[in-house]
């Protein structure tokens, strides 16, 4: 071979070796970044108790590929600094003591729980039936007040304010007992239960105290809304 041919082969060989090592270095760096993200997600996952019918979604933020994180010779250490709520975004601190580096990793937390939602737009004054409702997983941090996970809990109740299709139906959106409704009054003390009829004097959501009038005695008493059209009084 000529000297020029040898030179070309040498240049090509050096180029191949450079590409080979740079590719391996990039792959090793990417593996380390992936491990850091996975470690952050796992740390948060271990701290959250997911209900049986719930679902947890965790997404670690993408890390800057320019970070110089060498492969750790020991298992990574993970902590959540400060007092952080495990909802929304949580920042996890990942440390590698032997190689003396650390990085903060934001993790998006989505805890989804089954909730009764509007299957169609619900107008004010509508009396709910099964066709108006469905159940879907809703992110828990957006839920406030009284919520429901079974349509049967609120079928027969009346809509107090408009609920858009797909939105969770909350306690203050409906009245399980509405003013002037005929209601069943359940009165109990220990093992003795008395059931009588009455009239609601105000609207009431689940668990709220309202005033009702006994149909027979005309006596006005306070009771707790316990179901659709039902008020419980404890003596």
PDB file of C-alpha atoms in Angstrom:
ATOM      1  CA  UNK A   1       0.000   0.000   0.000  1.00  0.00           C
ATOM      2  CA  UNK A   2       1.054   3.573  -0.583  1.00  0.00           C
ATOM      3  CA  UNK A   3       1.797   5.945   2.268  1.00  0.00           C
ATOM      4  CA  UNK A   4      -1.301   7.958   1.366  1.00  0.00           C
ATOM      5  CA  UNK A   5      -3.476   4.825   1.627  1.00  0.00           C
ATOM      6  CA  UNK A   6      -2.042   4.032   5.052  1.00  0.00           C
ATOM      7  CA  UNK A   7      -2.754   7.586   6.168  1.00  0.00           C
ATOM      8  CA  UNK A   8      -6.366   7.403   5.007  1.00  0.00           C
ATOM      9  CA  UNK A   9      -6.863   4.101   6.834  1.00  0.00           C
ATOM     10  CA  UNK A  10      -5.352   5.552  10.002  1.00  0.00           C
ATOM     11  CA  UNK A  11      -7.620   8.622   9.845  1.00  0.00           C
ATOM     12  CA  UNK A  12     -10.666   6.415   9.259  1.00  0.00           C
ATOM     13  CA  UNK A  13      -9.715   4.166  12.194  1.00  0.00           C
ATOM     14  CA  UNK A  14      -9.239   7.122  14.527  1.00  0.00           C
ATOM     15  CA  UNK A  15     -12.601   8.528  13.412  1.00  0.00           C
ATOM     16  CA  UNK A  16     -14.309   5.190  14.095  1.00  0.00           C
ATOM     17  CA  UNK A  17     -12.734   4.932  17.550  1.00  0.00           C
ATOM     18  CA  UNK A  18     -13.791   8.518  18.367  1.00  0.00           C
ATOM     19  CA  UNK A  19     -17.384   7.845  17.325  1.00  0.00           C
ATOM     20  CA  UNK A  20     -17.421   4.555  19.253  1.00  0.00           C
ATOM     21  CA  UNK A  21     -16.232   6.108  22.509  1.00  0.00           C
ATOM     22  CA  UNK A  22     -18.350   9.254  22.202  1.00  0.00           C
ATOM     23  CA  UNK A  23     -21.424   7.091  21.596  1.00  0.00           C
ATOM     24  CA  UNK A  24     -20.644   4.957  24.643  1.00  0.00           C
ATOM     25  CA  UNK A  25     -20.030   8.033  26.797  1.00  0.00           C
ATOM     26  CA  UNK A  26     -23.375   9.518  25.677  1.00  0.00           C
ATOM     27  CA  UNK A  27     -25.156   6.220  26.332  1.00  0.00           C
ATOM     28  CA  UNK A  28     -23.582   5.955  29.800  1.00  0.00           C
ATOM     29  CA  UNK A  29     -24.538   9.567  30.608  1.00  0.00           C
ATOM     30  CA  UNK A  30     -28.109   8.990  29.415  1.00  0.00           C
ATOM     31  CA  UNK A  31     -28.363   5.804  31.486  1.00  0.00           C
ATOM     32  CA  UNK A  32     -27.279   7.739  34.588  1.00  0.00           C
ATOM     33  CA  UNK A  33     -29.854  10.476  33.950  1.00  0.00           C
ATOM     34  CA  UNK A  34     -32.587   7.866  33.429  1.00  0.00           C
ATOM     35  CA  UNK A  35     -31.585   6.173  36.696  1.00  0.00           C
ATOM     36  CA  UNK A  36     -31.773   9.492  38.552  1.00  0.00           C
ATOM     37  CA  UNK A  37     -35.278  10.177  37.203  1.00  0.00           C
ATOM     38  CA  UNK A  38     -36.474   6.654  38.034  1.00  0.00           C
ATOM     39  CA  UNK A  39     -35.038   6.910  41.565  1.00  0.00           C
ATOM     40  CA  UNK A  40     -36.908  10.176  42.147  1.00  0.00           C
ATOM     41  CA  UNK A  41     -40.197   8.655  40.952  1.00  0.00           C
ATOM     42  CA  UNK A  42     -39.731   5.555  43.097  1.00  0.00           C
ATOM     43  CA  UNK A  43     -39.038   7.651  46.196  1.00  0.00           C
ATOM     44  CA  UNK A  44     -42.315   9.571  45.823  1.00  0.00           C
ATOM     45  CA  UNK A  45     -44.239   6.390  44.970  1.00  0.00           C
ATOM     46  CA  UNK A  46     -43.202   4.763  48.255  1.00  0.00           C
ATOM     47  CA  UNK A  47     -44.590   7.699  50.252  1.00  0.00           C
ATOM     48  CA  UNK A  48     -48.093   7.756  48.763  1.00  0.00           C
ATOM     49  CA  UNK A  49     -50.826   5.336  49.781  1.00  0.00           C
ATOM     50  CA  UNK A  50     -52.962   4.708  46.688  1.00  0.00           C
ATOM     51  CA  UNK A  51     -56.599   3.673  47.384  1.00  0.00           C
ATOM     52  CA  UNK A  52     -57.737   0.377  45.889  1.00  0.00           C
ATOM     53  CA  UNK A  53     -59.660   1.995  43.024  1.00  0.00           C
ATOM     54  CA  UNK A  54     -57.230   4.878  42.585  1.00  0.00           C
ATOM     55  CA  UNK A  55     -54.332   5.376  40.213  1.00  0.00           C
ATOM     56  CA  UNK A  56     -51.002   7.127  40.731  1.00  0.00           C
ATOM     57  CA  UNK A  57     -49.106   8.803  37.885  1.00  0.00           C
ATOM     58  CA  UNK A  58     -45.581  10.082  38.487  1.00  0.00           C
ATOM     59  CA  UNK A  59     -43.527  11.967  35.906  1.00  0.00           C
ATOM     60  CA  UNK A  60     -39.992  13.109  36.672  1.00  0.00           C
ATOM     61  CA  UNK A  61     -38.898  16.215  34.775  1.00  0.00           C
ATOM     62  CA  UNK A  62     -36.377  15.766  31.974  1.00  0.00           C
ATOM     63  CA  UNK A  63     -32.831  16.537  33.116  1.00  0.00           C
ATOM     64  CA  UNK A  64     -30.401  18.747  31.220  1.00  0.00           C
ATOM     65  CA  UNK A  65     -28.232  16.478  29.057  1.00  0.00           C
ATOM     66  CA  UNK A  66     -25.282  18.782  29.784  1.00  0.00           C
ATOM     67  CA  UNK A  67     -25.217  17.662  33.426  1.00  0.00           C
ATOM     68  CA  UNK A  68     -21.960  15.893  34.205  1.00  0.00           C
ATOM     69  CA  UNK A  69     -23.169  13.045  36.413  1.00  0.00           C
ATOM     70  CA  UNK A  70     -20.745  10.146  36.606  1.00  0.00           C
ATOM     71  CA  UNK A  71     -22.124   6.660  37.202  1.00  0.00           C
ATOM     72  CA  UNK A  72     -22.570   6.123  40.939  1.00  0.00           C
ATOM     73  CA  UNK A  73     -20.661   3.242  42.537  1.00  0.00           C
ATOM     74  CA  UNK A  74     -23.311   2.924  45.251  1.00  0.00           C
ATOM     75  CA  UNK A  75     -27.149   3.022  45.253  1.00  0.00           C
ATOM     76  CA  UNK A  76     -28.384   6.591  44.912  1.00  0.00           C
ATOM     77  CA  UNK A  77     -29.663   8.363  48.018  1.00  0.00           C
ATOM     78  CA  UNK A  78     -33.044  10.121  47.685  1.00  0.00           C
ATOM     79  CA  UNK A  79     -34.798  12.574  50.021  1.00  0.00           C
ATOM     80  CA  UNK A  80     -37.511  15.228  49.878  1.00  0.00           C
ATOM     81  CA  UNK A  81     -36.056  18.430  51.355  1.00  0.00           C
ATOM     82  CA  UNK A  82     -38.167  20.748  53.489  1.00  0.00           C
ATOM     83  CA  UNK A  83     -41.864  20.366  54.178  1.00  0.00           C
ATOM     84  CA  UNK A  84     -43.484  19.584  50.852  1.00  0.00           C
ATOM     85  CA  UNK A  85     -47.007  18.424  50.123  1.00  0.00           C
ATOM     86  CA  UNK A  86     -47.112  15.230  48.074  1.00  0.00           C
ATOM     87  CA  UNK A  87     -49.449  16.796  45.532  1.00  0.00           C
ATOM     88  CA  UNK A  88     -48.801  18.700  42.344  1.00  0.00           C
ATOM     89  CA  UNK A  89     -45.030  19.039  41.942  1.00  0.00           C
ATOM     90  CA  UNK A  90     -42.588  17.541  44.447  1.00  0.00           C
ATOM     91  CA  UNK A  91     -38.838  18.197  44.370  1.00  0.00           C
ATOM     92  CA  UNK A  92     -36.648  15.188  45.189  1.00  0.00           C
ATOM     93  CA  UNK A  93     -32.951  15.514  46.044  1.00  0.00           C
ATOM     94  CA  UNK A  94     -30.825  12.723  44.559  1.00  0.00           C
ATOM     95  CA  UNK A  95     -27.286  12.288  45.923  1.00  0.00           C
ATOM     96  CA  UNK A  96     -24.275  10.180  44.986  1.00  0.00           C
ATOM     97  CA  UNK A  97     -21.838  10.429  47.916  1.00  0.00           C
ATOM     98  CA  UNK A  98     -18.872   8.444  46.466  1.00  0.00           C
ATOM     99  CA  UNK A  99     -18.761  10.576  43.295  1.00  0.00           C
ATOM    100  CA  UNK A 100     -19.690  13.747  45.226  1.00  0.00           C
ATOM    101  CA  UNK A 101     -22.637  14.991  43.150  1.00  0.00           C
ATOM    102  CA  UNK A 102     -26.274  15.821  43.778  1.00  0.00           C
ATOM    103  CA  UNK A 103     -29.207  16.995  41.675  1.00  0.00           C
ATOM    104  CA  UNK A 104     -32.755  18.213  42.381  1.00  0.00           C
ATOM    105  CA  UNK A 105     -35.459  16.441  40.366  1.00  0.00           C
ATOM    106  CA  UNK A 106     -39.032  17.870  40.098  1.00  0.00           C
ATOM    107  CA  UNK A 107     -41.645  15.096  39.993  1.00  0.00           C
ATOM    108  CA  UNK A 108     -45.221  15.727  38.909  1.00  0.00           C
ATOM    109  CA  UNK A 109     -47.696  13.830  41.119  1.00  0.00           C
ATOM    110  CA  UNK A 110     -51.175  12.915  39.895  1.00  0.00           C
ATOM    111  CA  UNK A 111     -53.299  10.886  42.310  1.00  0.00           C
ATOM    112  CA  UNK A 112     -56.491   9.950  40.464  1.00  0.00           C
ATOM    113  CA  UNK A 113     -59.581   8.813  42.376  1.00  0.00           C
ATOM    114  CA  UNK A 114     -62.963   7.565  41.120  1.00  0.00           C
ATOM    115  CA  UNK A 115     -65.557  10.309  41.302  1.00  0.00           C
ATOM    116  CA  UNK A 116     -69.129  10.794  40.124  1.00  0.00           C
ATOM    117  CA  UNK A 117     -69.111  13.230  37.200  1.00  0.00           C
ATOM    118  CA  UNK A 118     -71.735  14.787  34.965  1.00  0.00           C
ATOM    119  CA  UNK A 119     -72.336  12.567  31.921  1.00  0.00           C
ATOM    120  CA  UNK A 120     -74.263  15.465  30.362  1.00  0.00           C
ATOM    121  CA  UNK A 121     -74.516  19.185  31.235  1.00  0.00           C
ATOM    122  CA  UNK A 122     -76.560  19.438  34.440  1.00  0.00           C
ATOM    123  CA  UNK A 123     -78.891  22.415  34.587  1.00  0.00           C
ATOM    124  CA  UNK A 124     -80.164  24.008  37.784  1.00  0.00           C
ATOM    125  CA  UNK A 125     -83.360  22.357  39.040  1.00  0.00           C
ATOM    126  CA  UNK A 126     -82.663  19.030  37.303  1.00  0.00           C
ATOM    127  CA  UNK A 127     -83.542  15.931  39.332  1.00  0.00           C
ATOM    128  CA  UNK A 128     -80.698  13.478  38.825  1.00  0.00           C
ATOM    129  CA  UNK A 129     -81.131   9.986  37.449  1.00  0.00           C
ATOM    130  CA  UNK A 130     -78.599   7.338  36.394  1.00  0.00           C
ATOM    131  CA  UNK A 131     -78.341   8.632  32.801  1.00  0.00           C
ATOM    132  CA  UNK A 132     -77.061  12.006  34.031  1.00  0.00           C
ATOM    133  CA  UNK A 133     -74.068  10.523  35.856  1.00  0.00           C
ATOM    134  CA  UNK A 134     -70.947   8.449  35.272  1.00  0.00           C
ATOM    135  CA  UNK A 135     -67.747   7.628  37.160  1.00  0.00           C
ATOM    136  CA  UNK A 136     -64.243   8.574  36.053  1.00  0.00           C
ATOM    137  CA  UNK A 137     -60.818   9.044  37.620  1.00  0.00           C
ATOM    138  CA  UNK A 138     -60.301  12.650  38.728  1.00  0.00           C
ATOM    139  CA  UNK A 139     -57.090  14.215  40.051  1.00  0.00           C
ATOM    140  CA  UNK A 140     -57.552  14.448  43.817  1.00  0.00           C
ATOM    141  CA  UNK A 141     -55.879  17.856  44.296  1.00  0.00           C
ATOM    142  CA  UNK A 142     -58.640  19.526  42.271  1.00  0.00           C
ATOM    143  CA  UNK A 143     -61.387  18.138  44.501  1.00  0.00           C
ATOM    144  CA  UNK A 144     -62.815  20.280  47.265  1.00  0.00           C
ATOM    145  CA  UNK A 145     -65.616  19.697  49.746  1.00  0.00           C
ATOM    146  CA  UNK A 146     -67.967  16.723  49.581  1.00  0.00           C
ATOM    147  CA  UNK A 147     -67.483  14.386  46.614  1.00  0.00           C
ATOM    148  CA  UNK A 148     -69.077  11.077  45.644  1.00  0.00           C
ATOM    149  CA  UNK A 149     -67.767   7.823  44.180  1.00  0.00           C
ATOM    150  CA  UNK A 150     -71.084   6.030  43.580  1.00  0.00           C
ATOM    151  CA  UNK A 151     -73.908   7.491  41.444  1.00  0.00           C
ATOM    152  CA  UNK A 152     -76.498   5.783  43.659  1.00  0.00           C
ATOM    153  CA  UNK A 153     -75.517   8.165  46.476  1.00  0.00           C
ATOM    154  CA  UNK A 154     -77.039  11.162  44.704  1.00  0.00           C
ATOM    155  CA  UNK A 155     -79.678   9.794  42.313  1.00  0.00           C
ATOM    156  CA  UNK A 156     -82.915  11.633  43.090  1.00  0.00           C
ATOM    157  CA  UNK A 157     -81.171  14.783  44.336  1.00  0.00           C
ATOM    158  CA  UNK A 158     -81.743  18.184  42.726  1.00  0.00           C
ATOM    159  CA  UNK A 159     -79.097  20.320  40.999  1.00  0.00           C
ATOM    160  CA  UNK A 160     -78.610  23.707  42.713  1.00  0.00           C
ATOM    161  CA  UNK A 161     -76.099  25.151  40.246  1.00  0.00           C
ATOM    162  CA  UNK A 162     -74.985  24.256  36.740  1.00  0.00           C
ATOM    163  CA  UNK A 163     -72.397  21.480  36.388  1.00  0.00           C
ATOM    164  CA  UNK A 164     -70.558  21.130  33.080  1.00  0.00           C
ATOM    165  CA  UNK A 165     -70.215  17.801  31.326  1.00  0.00           C
ATOM    166  CA  UNK A 166     -67.237  15.860  32.714  1.00  0.00           C
ATOM    167  CA  UNK A 167     -66.980  17.853  35.948  1.00  0.00           C
ATOM    168  CA  UNK A 168     -67.159  16.113  39.312  1.00  0.00           C
ATOM    169  CA  UNK A 169     -70.471  16.599  41.115  1.00  0.00           C
ATOM    170  CA  UNK A 170     -69.778  18.085  44.552  1.00  0.00           C
ATOM    171  CA  UNK A 171     -71.913  18.385  47.638  1.00  0.00           C
ATOM    172  CA  UNK A 172     -72.623  22.091  47.195  1.00  0.00           C
ATOM    173  CA  UNK A 173     -73.769  21.528  43.588  1.00  0.00           C
ATOM    174  CA  UNK A 174     -76.851  19.609  44.696  1.00  0.00           C
ATOM    175  CA  UNK A 175     -79.318  19.290  47.516  1.00  0.00           C
ATOM    176  CA  UNK A 176     -80.054  15.772  48.706  1.00  0.00           C
ATOM    177  CA  UNK A 177     -82.872  17.387  50.600  1.00  0.00           C
ATOM    178  CA  UNK A 178     -84.384  20.592  49.214  1.00  0.00           C
ATOM    179  CA  UNK A 179     -86.568  23.175  50.884  1.00  0.00           C
ATOM    180  CA  UNK A 180     -90.252  22.172  51.049  1.00  0.00           C
ATOM    181  CA  UNK A 181     -89.414  18.575  50.061  1.00  0.00           C
ATOM    182  CA  UNK A 182     -91.206  15.759  51.822  1.00  0.00           C
ATOM    183  CA  UNK A 183     -88.578  13.872  53.814  1.00  0.00           C
ATOM    184  CA  UNK A 184     -88.275  10.757  55.895  1.00  0.00           C
ATOM    185  CA  UNK A 185     -87.216  11.535  59.467  1.00  0.00           C
ATOM    186  CA  UNK A 186     -85.274   8.795  61.209  1.00  0.00           C
ATOM    187  CA  UNK A 187     -84.972   9.222  64.961  1.00  0.00           C
ATOM    188  CA  UNK A 188     -82.900   6.841  67.014  1.00  0.00           C
ATOM    189  CA  UNK A 189     -81.408   6.245  70.447  1.00  0.00           C
ATOM    190  CA  UNK A 190     -79.400   3.074  70.803  1.00  0.00           C
ATOM    191  CA  UNK A 191     -81.391   0.182  69.399  1.00  0.00           C
ATOM    192  CA  UNK A 192     -84.708   2.048  69.156  1.00  0.00           C
ATOM    193  CA  UNK A 193     -85.472   3.683  65.786  1.00  0.00           C
ATOM    194  CA  UNK A 194     -88.555   5.720  64.911  1.00  0.00           C
ATOM    195  CA  UNK A 195     -89.441   6.689  61.344  1.00  0.00           C
ATOM    196  CA  UNK A 196     -91.876   9.463  60.529  1.00  0.00           C
ATOM    197  CA  UNK A 197     -92.573  11.961  57.755  1.00  0.00           C
ATOM    198  CA  UNK A 198     -91.727  15.622  57.644  1.00  0.00           C
ATOM    199  CA  UNK A 199     -91.031  18.674  55.492  1.00  0.00           C
ATOM    200  CA  UNK A 200     -87.600  20.218  54.935  1.00  0.00           C
ATOM    201  CA  UNK A 201     -87.429  23.904  55.813  1.00  0.00           C
ATOM    202  CA  UNK A 202     -84.134  24.494  53.968  1.00  0.00           C
ATOM    203  CA  UNK A 203     -81.791  22.905  51.444  1.00  0.00           C
ATOM    204  CA  UNK A 204     -79.231  20.420  52.689  1.00  0.00           C
ATOM    205  CA  UNK A 205     -76.211  18.547  51.344  1.00  0.00           C
ATOM    206  CA  UNK A 206     -74.924  15.271  52.742  1.00  0.00           C
ATOM    207  CA  UNK A 207     -73.927  15.662  56.399  1.00  0.00           C
ATOM    208  CA  UNK A 208     -75.422  19.147  56.792  1.00  0.00           C
ATOM    209  CA  UNK A 209     -77.804  20.055  59.594  1.00  0.00           C
ATOM    210  CA  UNK A 210     -81.149  21.462  58.536  1.00  0.00           C
ATOM    211  CA  UNK A 211     -84.507  22.211  60.173  1.00  0.00           C
ATOM    212  CA  UNK A 212     -87.459  19.942  59.437  1.00  0.00           C
ATOM    213  CA  UNK A 213     -91.066  19.961  60.534  1.00  0.00           C
ATOM    214  CA  UNK A 214     -92.744  16.778  61.721  1.00  0.00           C
ATOM    215  CA  UNK A 215     -95.882  16.297  59.606  1.00  0.00           C
ATOM    216  CA  UNK A 216     -97.970  14.911  62.474  1.00  0.00           C
ATOM    217  CA  UNK A 217     -96.863  16.915  65.487  1.00  0.00           C
ATOM    218  CA  UNK A 218     -95.904  20.062  63.527  1.00  0.00           C
ATOM    219  CA  UNK A 219     -92.858  20.227  65.784  1.00  0.00           C
ATOM    220  CA  UNK A 220     -89.748  21.780  64.209  1.00  0.00           C
ATOM    221  CA  UNK A 221     -86.507  19.932  64.894  1.00  0.00           C
ATOM    222  CA  UNK A 222     -82.886  19.877  63.693  1.00  0.00           C
ATOM    223  CA  UNK A 223     -81.642  16.894  61.738  1.00  0.00           C
ATOM    224  CA  UNK A 224     -78.655  15.743  59.700  1.00  0.00           C
ATOM    225  CA  UNK A 225     -79.080  14.978  55.985  1.00  0.00           C
ATOM    226  CA  UNK A 226     -78.123  11.304  55.708  1.00  0.00           C
ATOM    227  CA  UNK A 227     -79.334  10.389  52.189  1.00  0.00           C
ATOM    228  CA  UNK A 228     -81.569  11.622  49.381  1.00  0.00           C
ATOM    229  CA  UNK A 229     -84.886  12.649  51.002  1.00  0.00           C
ATOM    230  CA  UNK A 230     -83.727  11.457  54.434  1.00  0.00           C
ATOM    231  CA  UNK A 231     -82.870  13.250  57.676  1.00  0.00           C
ATOM    232  CA  UNK A 232     -81.543  11.617  60.841  1.00  0.00           C
ATOM    233  CA  UNK A 233     -82.246  12.919  64.328  1.00  0.00           C
ATOM    234  CA  UNK A 234     -80.422  11.571  67.374  1.00  0.00           C
ATOM    235  CA  UNK A 235     -82.058  11.753  70.779  1.00  0.00           C
TER     236      UNK A 235
END
